[in-house]
N, CA, C and O atoms as a DFTB+ gen file, in Angstrom:
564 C
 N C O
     1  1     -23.484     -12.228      -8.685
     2  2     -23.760     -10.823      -8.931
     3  2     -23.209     -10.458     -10.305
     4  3     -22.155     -10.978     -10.673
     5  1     -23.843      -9.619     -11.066
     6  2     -23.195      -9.627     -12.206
     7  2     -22.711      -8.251     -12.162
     8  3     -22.958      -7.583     -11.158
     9  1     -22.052      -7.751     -13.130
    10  2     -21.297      -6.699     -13.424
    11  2     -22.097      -5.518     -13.316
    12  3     -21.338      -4.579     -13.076
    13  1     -22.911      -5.261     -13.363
    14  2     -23.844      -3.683     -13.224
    15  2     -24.714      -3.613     -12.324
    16  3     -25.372      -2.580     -12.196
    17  1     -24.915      -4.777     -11.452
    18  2     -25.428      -5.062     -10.111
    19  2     -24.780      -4.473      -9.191
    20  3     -23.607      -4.845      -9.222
    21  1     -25.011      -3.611      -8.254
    22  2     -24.175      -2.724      -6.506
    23  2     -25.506      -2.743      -5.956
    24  3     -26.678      -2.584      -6.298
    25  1     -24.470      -3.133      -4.484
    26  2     -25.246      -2.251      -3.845
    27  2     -23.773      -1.458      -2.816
    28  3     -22.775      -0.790      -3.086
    29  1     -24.515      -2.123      -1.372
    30  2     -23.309      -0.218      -0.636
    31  2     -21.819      -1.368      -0.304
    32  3     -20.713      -0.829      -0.317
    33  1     -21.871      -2.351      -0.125
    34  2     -20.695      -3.412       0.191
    35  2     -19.910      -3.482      -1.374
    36  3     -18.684      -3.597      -1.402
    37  1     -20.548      -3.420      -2.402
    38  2     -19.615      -3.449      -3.865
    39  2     -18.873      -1.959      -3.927
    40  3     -17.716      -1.647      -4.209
    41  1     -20.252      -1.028      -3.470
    42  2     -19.774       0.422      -3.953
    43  2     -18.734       1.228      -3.058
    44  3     -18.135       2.229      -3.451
    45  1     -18.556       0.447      -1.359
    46  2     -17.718       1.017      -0.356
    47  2     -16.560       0.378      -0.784
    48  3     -15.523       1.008      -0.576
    49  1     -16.464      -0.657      -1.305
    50  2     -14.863      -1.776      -1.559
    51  2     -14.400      -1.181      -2.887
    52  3     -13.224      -1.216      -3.250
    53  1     -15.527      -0.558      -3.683
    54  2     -14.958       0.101      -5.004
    55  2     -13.700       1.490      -4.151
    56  3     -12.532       1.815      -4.363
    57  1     -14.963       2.015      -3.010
    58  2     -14.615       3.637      -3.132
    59  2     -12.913       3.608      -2.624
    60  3     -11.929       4.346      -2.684
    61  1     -13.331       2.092      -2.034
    62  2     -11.823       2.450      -0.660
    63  2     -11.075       1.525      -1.254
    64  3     -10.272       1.072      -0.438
    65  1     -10.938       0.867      -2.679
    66  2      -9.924       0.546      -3.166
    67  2      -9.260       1.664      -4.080
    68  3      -8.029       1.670      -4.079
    69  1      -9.711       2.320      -4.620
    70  2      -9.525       3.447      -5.225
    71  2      -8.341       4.543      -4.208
    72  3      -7.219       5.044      -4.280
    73  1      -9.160       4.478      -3.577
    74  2      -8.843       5.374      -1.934
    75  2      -7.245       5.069      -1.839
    76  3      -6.255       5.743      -2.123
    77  1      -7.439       3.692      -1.288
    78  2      -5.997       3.038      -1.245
    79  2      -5.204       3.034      -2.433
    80  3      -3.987       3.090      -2.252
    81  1      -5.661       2.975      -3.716
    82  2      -4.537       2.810      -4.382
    83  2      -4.035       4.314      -4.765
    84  3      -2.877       4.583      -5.084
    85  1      -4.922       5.084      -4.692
    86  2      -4.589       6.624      -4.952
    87  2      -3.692       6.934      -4.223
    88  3      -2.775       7.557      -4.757
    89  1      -3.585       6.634      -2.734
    90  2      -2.964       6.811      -1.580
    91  2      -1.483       6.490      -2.042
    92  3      -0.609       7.307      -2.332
    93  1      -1.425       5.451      -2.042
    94  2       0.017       4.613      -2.524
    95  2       0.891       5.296      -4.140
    96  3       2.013       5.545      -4.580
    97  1      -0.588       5.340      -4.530
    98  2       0.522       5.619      -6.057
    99  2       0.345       7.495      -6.066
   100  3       0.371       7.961      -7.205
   101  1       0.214       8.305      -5.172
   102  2       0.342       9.350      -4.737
   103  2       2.040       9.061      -3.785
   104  3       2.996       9.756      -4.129
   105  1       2.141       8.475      -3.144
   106  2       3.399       8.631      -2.150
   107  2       4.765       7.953      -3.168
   108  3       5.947       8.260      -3.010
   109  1       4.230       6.970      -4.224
   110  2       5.198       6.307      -5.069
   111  2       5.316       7.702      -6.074
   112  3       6.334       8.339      -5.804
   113  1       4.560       8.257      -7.082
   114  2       5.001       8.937      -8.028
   115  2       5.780      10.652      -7.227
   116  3       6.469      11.464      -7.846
   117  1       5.419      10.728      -5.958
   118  2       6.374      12.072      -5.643
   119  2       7.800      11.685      -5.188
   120  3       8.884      12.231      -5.392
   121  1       7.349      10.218      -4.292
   122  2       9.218      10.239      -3.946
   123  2       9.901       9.573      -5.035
   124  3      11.080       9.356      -4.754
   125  1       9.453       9.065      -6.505
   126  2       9.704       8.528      -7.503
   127  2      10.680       9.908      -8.383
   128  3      11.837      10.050      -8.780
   129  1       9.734      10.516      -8.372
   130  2      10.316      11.963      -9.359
   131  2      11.703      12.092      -8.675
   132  3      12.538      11.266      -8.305
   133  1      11.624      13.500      -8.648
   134  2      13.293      14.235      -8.707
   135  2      13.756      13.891      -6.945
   136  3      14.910      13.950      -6.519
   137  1      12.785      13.608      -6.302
   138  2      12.658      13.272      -4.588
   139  2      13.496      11.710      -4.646
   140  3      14.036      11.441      -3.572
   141  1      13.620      10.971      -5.417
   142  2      13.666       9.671      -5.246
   143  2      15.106       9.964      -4.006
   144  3      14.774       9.893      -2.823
   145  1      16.528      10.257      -4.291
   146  2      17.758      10.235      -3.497
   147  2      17.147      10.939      -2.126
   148  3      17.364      10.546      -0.980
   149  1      16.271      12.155      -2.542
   150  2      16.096      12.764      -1.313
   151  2      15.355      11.839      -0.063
   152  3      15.550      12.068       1.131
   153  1      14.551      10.854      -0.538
   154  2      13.911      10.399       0.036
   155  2      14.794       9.263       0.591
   156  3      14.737       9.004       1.793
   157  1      15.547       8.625      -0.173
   158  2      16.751       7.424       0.046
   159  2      17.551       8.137       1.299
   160  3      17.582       7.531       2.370
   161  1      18.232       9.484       1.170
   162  2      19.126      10.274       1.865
   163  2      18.513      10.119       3.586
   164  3      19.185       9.656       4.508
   165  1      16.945      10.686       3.710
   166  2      16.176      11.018       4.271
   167  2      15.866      10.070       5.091
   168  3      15.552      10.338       6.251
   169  1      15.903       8.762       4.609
   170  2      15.470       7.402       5.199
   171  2      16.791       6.788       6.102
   172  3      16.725       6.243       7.203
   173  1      18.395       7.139       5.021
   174  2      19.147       6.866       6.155
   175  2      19.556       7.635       7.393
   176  3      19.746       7.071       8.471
   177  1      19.722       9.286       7.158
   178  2      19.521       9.769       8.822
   179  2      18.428       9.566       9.332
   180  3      18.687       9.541      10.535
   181  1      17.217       9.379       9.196
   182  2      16.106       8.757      10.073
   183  2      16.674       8.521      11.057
   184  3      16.947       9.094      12.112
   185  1      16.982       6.712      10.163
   186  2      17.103       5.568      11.429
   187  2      18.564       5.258      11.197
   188  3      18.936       4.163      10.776
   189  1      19.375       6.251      11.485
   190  2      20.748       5.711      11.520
   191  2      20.914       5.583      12.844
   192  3      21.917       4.921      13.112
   193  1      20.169       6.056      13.991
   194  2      20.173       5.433      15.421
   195  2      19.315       4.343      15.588
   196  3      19.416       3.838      16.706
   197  1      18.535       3.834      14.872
   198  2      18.094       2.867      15.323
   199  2      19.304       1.401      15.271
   200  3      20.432       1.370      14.778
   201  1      18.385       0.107      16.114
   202  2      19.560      -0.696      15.910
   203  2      19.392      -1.455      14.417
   204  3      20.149      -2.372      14.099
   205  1      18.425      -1.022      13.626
   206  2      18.860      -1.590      12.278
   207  2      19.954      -1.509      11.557
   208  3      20.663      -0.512      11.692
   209  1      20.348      -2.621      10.570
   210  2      21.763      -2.506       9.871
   211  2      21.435      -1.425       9.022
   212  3      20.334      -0.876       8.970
   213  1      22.414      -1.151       8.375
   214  2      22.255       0.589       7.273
   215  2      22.019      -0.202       6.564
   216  3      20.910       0.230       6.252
   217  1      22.195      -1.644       5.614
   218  2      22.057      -2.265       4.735
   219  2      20.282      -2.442       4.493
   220  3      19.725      -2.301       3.404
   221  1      19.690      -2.736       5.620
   222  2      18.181      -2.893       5.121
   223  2      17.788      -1.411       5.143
   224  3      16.660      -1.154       4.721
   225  1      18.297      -0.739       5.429
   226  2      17.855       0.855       5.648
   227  2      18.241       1.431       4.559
   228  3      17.832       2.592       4.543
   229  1      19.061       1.057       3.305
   230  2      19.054       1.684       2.544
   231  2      18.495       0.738       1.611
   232  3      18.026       1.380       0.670
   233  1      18.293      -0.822       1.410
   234  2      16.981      -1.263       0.817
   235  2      15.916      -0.655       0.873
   236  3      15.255      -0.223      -0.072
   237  1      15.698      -0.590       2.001
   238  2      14.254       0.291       2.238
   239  2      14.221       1.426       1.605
   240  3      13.059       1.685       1.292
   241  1      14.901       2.160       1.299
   242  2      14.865       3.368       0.761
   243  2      14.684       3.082      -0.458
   244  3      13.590       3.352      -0.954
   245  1      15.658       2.493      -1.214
   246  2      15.311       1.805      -2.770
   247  2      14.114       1.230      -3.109
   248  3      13.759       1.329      -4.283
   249  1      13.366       0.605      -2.266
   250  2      12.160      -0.209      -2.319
   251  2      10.632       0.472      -2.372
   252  3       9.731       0.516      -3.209
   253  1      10.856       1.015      -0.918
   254  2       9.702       1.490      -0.470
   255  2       9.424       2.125      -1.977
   256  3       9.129       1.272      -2.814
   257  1       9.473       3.486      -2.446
   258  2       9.076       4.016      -3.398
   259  2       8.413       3.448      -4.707
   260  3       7.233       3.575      -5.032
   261  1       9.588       2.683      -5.513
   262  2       8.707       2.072      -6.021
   263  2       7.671       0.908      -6.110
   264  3       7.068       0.541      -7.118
   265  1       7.579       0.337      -4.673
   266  2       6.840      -0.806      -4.266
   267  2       5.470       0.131      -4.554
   268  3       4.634      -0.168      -5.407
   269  1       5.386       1.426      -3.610
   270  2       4.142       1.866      -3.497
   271  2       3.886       2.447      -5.049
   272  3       2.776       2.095      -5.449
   273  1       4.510       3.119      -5.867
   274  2       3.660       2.913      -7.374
   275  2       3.196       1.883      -7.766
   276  3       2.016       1.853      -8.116
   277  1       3.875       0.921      -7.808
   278  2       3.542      -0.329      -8.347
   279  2       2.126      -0.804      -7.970
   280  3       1.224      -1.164      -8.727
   281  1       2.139      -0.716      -6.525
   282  2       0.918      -1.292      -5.933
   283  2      -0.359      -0.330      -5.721
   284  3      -1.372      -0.756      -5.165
   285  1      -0.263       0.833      -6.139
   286  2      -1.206       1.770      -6.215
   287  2      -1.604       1.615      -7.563
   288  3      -2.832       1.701      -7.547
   289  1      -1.210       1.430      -8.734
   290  2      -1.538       0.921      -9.666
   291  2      -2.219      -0.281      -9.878
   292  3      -3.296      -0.388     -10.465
   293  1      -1.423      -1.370      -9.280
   294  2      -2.151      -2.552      -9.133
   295  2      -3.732      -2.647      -8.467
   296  3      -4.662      -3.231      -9.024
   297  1      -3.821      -1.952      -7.169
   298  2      -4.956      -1.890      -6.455
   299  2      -5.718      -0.695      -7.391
   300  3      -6.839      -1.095      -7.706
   301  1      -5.406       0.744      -7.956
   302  2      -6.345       1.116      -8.633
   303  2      -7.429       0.371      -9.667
   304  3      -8.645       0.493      -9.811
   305  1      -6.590      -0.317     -10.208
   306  2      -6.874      -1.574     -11.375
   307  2      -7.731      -2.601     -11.026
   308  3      -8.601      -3.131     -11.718
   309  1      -7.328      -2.882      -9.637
   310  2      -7.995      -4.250      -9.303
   311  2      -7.870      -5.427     -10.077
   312  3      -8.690      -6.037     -10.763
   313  1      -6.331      -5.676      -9.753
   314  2      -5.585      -6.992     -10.733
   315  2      -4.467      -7.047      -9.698
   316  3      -3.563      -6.318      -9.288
   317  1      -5.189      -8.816      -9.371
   318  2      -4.443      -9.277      -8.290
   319  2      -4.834      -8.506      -7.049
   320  3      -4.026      -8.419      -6.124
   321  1      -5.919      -7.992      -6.983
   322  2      -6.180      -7.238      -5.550
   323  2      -6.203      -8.090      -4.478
   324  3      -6.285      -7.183      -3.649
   325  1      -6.199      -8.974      -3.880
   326  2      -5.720      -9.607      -3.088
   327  2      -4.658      -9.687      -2.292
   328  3      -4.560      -9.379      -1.104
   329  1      -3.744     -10.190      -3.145
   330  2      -1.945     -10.229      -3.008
   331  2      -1.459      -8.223      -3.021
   332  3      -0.684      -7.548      -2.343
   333  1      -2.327      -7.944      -4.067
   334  2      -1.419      -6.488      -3.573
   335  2      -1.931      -5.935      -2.299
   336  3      -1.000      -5.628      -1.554
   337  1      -3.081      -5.710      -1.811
   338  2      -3.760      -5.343      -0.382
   339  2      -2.645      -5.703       0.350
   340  3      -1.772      -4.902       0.685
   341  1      -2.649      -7.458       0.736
   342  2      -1.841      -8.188       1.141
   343  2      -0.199      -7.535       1.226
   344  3       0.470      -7.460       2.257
   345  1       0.045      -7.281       0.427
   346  2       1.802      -6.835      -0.203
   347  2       1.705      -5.037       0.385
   348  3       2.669      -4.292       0.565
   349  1       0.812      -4.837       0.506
   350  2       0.958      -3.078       0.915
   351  2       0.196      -3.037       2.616
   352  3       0.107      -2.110       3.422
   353  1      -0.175      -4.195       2.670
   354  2       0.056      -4.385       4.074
   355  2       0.931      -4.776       4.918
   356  3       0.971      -4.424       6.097
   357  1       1.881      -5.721       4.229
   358  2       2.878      -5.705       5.006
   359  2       3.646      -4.931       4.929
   360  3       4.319      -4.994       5.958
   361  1       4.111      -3.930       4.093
   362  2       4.796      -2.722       3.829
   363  2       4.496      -1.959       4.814
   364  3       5.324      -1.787       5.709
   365  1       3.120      -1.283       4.858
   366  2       2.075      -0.591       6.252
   367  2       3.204      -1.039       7.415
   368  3       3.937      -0.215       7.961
   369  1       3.233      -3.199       7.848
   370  2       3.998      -3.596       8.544
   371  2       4.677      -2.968       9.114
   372  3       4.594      -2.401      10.203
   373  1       6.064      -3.114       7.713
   374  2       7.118      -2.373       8.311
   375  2       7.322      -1.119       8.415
   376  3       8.358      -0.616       8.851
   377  1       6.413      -0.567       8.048
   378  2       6.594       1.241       8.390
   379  2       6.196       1.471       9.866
   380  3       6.693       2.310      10.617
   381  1       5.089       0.470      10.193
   382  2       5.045       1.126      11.824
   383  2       6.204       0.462      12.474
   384  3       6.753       1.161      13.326
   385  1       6.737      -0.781      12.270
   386  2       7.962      -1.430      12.922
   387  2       8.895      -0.377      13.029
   388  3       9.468      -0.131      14.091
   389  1       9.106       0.353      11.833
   390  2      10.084       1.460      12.021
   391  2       9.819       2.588      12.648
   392  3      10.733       3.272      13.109
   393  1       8.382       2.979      12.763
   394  2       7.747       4.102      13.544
   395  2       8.189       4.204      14.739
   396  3       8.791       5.154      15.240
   397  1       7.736       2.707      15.444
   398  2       8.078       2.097      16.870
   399  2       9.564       2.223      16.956
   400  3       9.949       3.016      17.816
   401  1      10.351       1.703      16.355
   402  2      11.904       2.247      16.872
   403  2      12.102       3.868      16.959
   404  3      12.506       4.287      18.044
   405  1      11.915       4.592      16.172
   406  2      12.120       6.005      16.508
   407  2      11.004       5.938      17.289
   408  3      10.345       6.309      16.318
   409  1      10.163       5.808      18.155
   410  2       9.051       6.056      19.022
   411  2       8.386       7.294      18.566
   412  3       8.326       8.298      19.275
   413  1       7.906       7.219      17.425
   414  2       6.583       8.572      16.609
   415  2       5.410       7.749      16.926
   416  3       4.807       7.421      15.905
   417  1       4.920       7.332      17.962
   418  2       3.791       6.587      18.463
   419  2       2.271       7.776      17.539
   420  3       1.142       7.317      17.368
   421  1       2.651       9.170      17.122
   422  2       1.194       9.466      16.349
   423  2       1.547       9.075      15.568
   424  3       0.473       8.571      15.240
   425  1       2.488       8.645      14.461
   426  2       2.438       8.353      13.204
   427  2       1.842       6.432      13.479
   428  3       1.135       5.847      12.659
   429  1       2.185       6.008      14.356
   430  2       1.946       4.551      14.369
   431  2       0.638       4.571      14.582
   432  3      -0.030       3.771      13.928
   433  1       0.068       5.314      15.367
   434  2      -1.362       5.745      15.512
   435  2      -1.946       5.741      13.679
   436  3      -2.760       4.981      13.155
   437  1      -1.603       6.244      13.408
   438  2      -2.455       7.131      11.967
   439  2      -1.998       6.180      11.215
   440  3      -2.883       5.986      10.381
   441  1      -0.789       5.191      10.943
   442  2      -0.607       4.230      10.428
   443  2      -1.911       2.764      10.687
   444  3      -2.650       2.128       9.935
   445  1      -1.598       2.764      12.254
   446  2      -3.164       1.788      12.515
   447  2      -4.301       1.948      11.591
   448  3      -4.921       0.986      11.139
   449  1      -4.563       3.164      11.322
   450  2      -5.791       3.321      10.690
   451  2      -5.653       2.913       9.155
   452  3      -6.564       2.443       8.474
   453  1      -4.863       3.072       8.898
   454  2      -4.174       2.341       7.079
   455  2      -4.527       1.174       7.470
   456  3      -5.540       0.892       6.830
   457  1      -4.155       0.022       8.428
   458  2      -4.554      -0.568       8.570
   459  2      -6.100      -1.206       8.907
   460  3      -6.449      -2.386       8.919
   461  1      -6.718      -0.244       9.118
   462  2      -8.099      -1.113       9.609
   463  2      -8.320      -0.860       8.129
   464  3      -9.020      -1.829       7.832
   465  1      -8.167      -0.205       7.099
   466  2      -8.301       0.253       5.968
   467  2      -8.287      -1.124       4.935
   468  3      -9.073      -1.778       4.250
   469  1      -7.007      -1.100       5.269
   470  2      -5.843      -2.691       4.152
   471  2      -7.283      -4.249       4.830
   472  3      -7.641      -5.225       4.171
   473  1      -7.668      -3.917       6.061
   474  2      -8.793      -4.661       6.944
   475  2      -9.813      -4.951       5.775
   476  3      -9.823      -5.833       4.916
   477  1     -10.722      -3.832       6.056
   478  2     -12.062      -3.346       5.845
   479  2     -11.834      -3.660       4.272
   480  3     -12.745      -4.317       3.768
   481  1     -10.457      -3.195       3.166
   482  2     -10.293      -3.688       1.584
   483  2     -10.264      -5.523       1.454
   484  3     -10.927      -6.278       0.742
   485  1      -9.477      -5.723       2.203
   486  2      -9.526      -7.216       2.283
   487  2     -10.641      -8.537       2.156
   488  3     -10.852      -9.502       1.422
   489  1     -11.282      -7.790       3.585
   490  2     -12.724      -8.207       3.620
   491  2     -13.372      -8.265       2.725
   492  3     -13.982      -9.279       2.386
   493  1     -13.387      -7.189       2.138
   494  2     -14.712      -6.637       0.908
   495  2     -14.157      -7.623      -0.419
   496  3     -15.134      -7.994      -1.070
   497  1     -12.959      -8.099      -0.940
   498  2     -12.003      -8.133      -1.756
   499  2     -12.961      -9.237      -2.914
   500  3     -12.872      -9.156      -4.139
   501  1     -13.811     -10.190      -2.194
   502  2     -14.293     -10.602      -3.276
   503  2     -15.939      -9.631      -3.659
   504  3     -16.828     -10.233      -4.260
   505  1     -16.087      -8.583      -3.357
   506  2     -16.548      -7.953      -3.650
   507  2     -16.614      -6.478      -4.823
   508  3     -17.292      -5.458      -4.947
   509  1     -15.452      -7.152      -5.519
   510  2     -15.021      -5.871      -6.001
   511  2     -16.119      -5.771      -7.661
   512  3     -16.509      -6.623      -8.459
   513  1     -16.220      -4.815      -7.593
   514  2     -16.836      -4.151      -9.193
   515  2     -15.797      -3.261      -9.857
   516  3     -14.976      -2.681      -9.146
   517  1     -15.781      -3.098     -11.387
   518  2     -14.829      -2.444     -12.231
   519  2     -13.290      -2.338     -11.469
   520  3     -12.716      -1.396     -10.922
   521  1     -12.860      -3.964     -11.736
   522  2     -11.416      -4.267     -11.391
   523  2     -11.129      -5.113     -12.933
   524  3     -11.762      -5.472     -13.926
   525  1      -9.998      -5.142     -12.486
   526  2      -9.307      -6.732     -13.886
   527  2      -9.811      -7.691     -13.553
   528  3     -10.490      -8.328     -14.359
   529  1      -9.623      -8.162     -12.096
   530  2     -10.064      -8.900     -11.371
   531  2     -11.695      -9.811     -11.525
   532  3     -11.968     -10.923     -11.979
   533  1     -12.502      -8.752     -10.927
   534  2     -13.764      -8.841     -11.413
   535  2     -14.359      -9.392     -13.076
   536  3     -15.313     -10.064     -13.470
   537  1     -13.296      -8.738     -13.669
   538  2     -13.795      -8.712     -15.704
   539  2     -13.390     -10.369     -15.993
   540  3     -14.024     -11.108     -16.746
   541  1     -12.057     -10.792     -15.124
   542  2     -11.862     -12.752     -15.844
   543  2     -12.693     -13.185     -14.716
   544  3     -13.126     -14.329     -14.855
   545  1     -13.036     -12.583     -13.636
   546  2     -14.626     -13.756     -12.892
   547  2     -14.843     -13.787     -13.677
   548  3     -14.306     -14.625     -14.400
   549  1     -15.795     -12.913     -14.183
   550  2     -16.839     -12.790     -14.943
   551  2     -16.896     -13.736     -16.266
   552  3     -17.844     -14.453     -16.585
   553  1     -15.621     -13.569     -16.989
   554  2     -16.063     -14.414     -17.955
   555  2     -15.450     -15.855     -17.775
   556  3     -15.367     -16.583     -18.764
   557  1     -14.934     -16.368     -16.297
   558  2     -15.190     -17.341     -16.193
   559  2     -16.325     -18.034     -16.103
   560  3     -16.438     -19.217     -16.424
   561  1     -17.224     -17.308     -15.655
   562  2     -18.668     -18.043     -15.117
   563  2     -18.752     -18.822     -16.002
   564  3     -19.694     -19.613     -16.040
């Protein structure tokens, strides 16, 4: 397929990579700003009852944030879309893992659906048009 060739499988993997990375680098650049501690603060009373150590619980707090800029960028771009899908799916992972200990079974709900999402991007993944990705296929051929 060449580069100015779509049809609805190039143009749905375009819309919902976009989708996804907007998503991500929307939740990275607000708890990034002046939110970043609040969000760190926020993460350890969460789950300070859960039986996790405070030590990965306040990784997590450090992490999460800027993992998801990073990778909302990456997936906007479509460079390395693969591994980042991949990498913000297991993130997805552990957010419902943590859902499930506080038992917010709607958020794990509405999380599932990120997932059929990270699914449905995956699938499509060698399908992508106007990525980085796509531009060195291309001039590999």
């Amino acid at each position: 397929m060449n580069a100015i060739e779509t049809n609805g499988i190039t143009l749905a993997s375009l819309v919902l990579r976009i989708a996804i990375g907007a998503n991500l680098l929307g939740h990275g650049i607000v708890r990034m700003g002046n939110k970043y501690e609040v969000f760190r603060d926020w993460i350890k009373t969460l789950f300070s009852e859960t039986p996790l150590p405070s030590v990965l619980i306040s990784t997590m707090g450090y992490i999460i944030p800027p993992l998801e800029l990073l990778l909302g960028v990456l997936i906007i771009l479509g460079w390395n879309t693969k591994w980042s899908l991949v990498l913000a799916s297991l993130l997805m992972c552990s957010l419902i893992f943590g859902m499930c200990l506080l038992e917010k079974w709607e958020i794990v709900g509405i999380q599932m659906i990120y997932m059929v999402c990270y699914f449905l991007a995956l699938s499509s993944v060698d399908n992508q048009i106007l990525s980085i990705d796509s531009f060195f296929k291309m001039r590999n051929l």
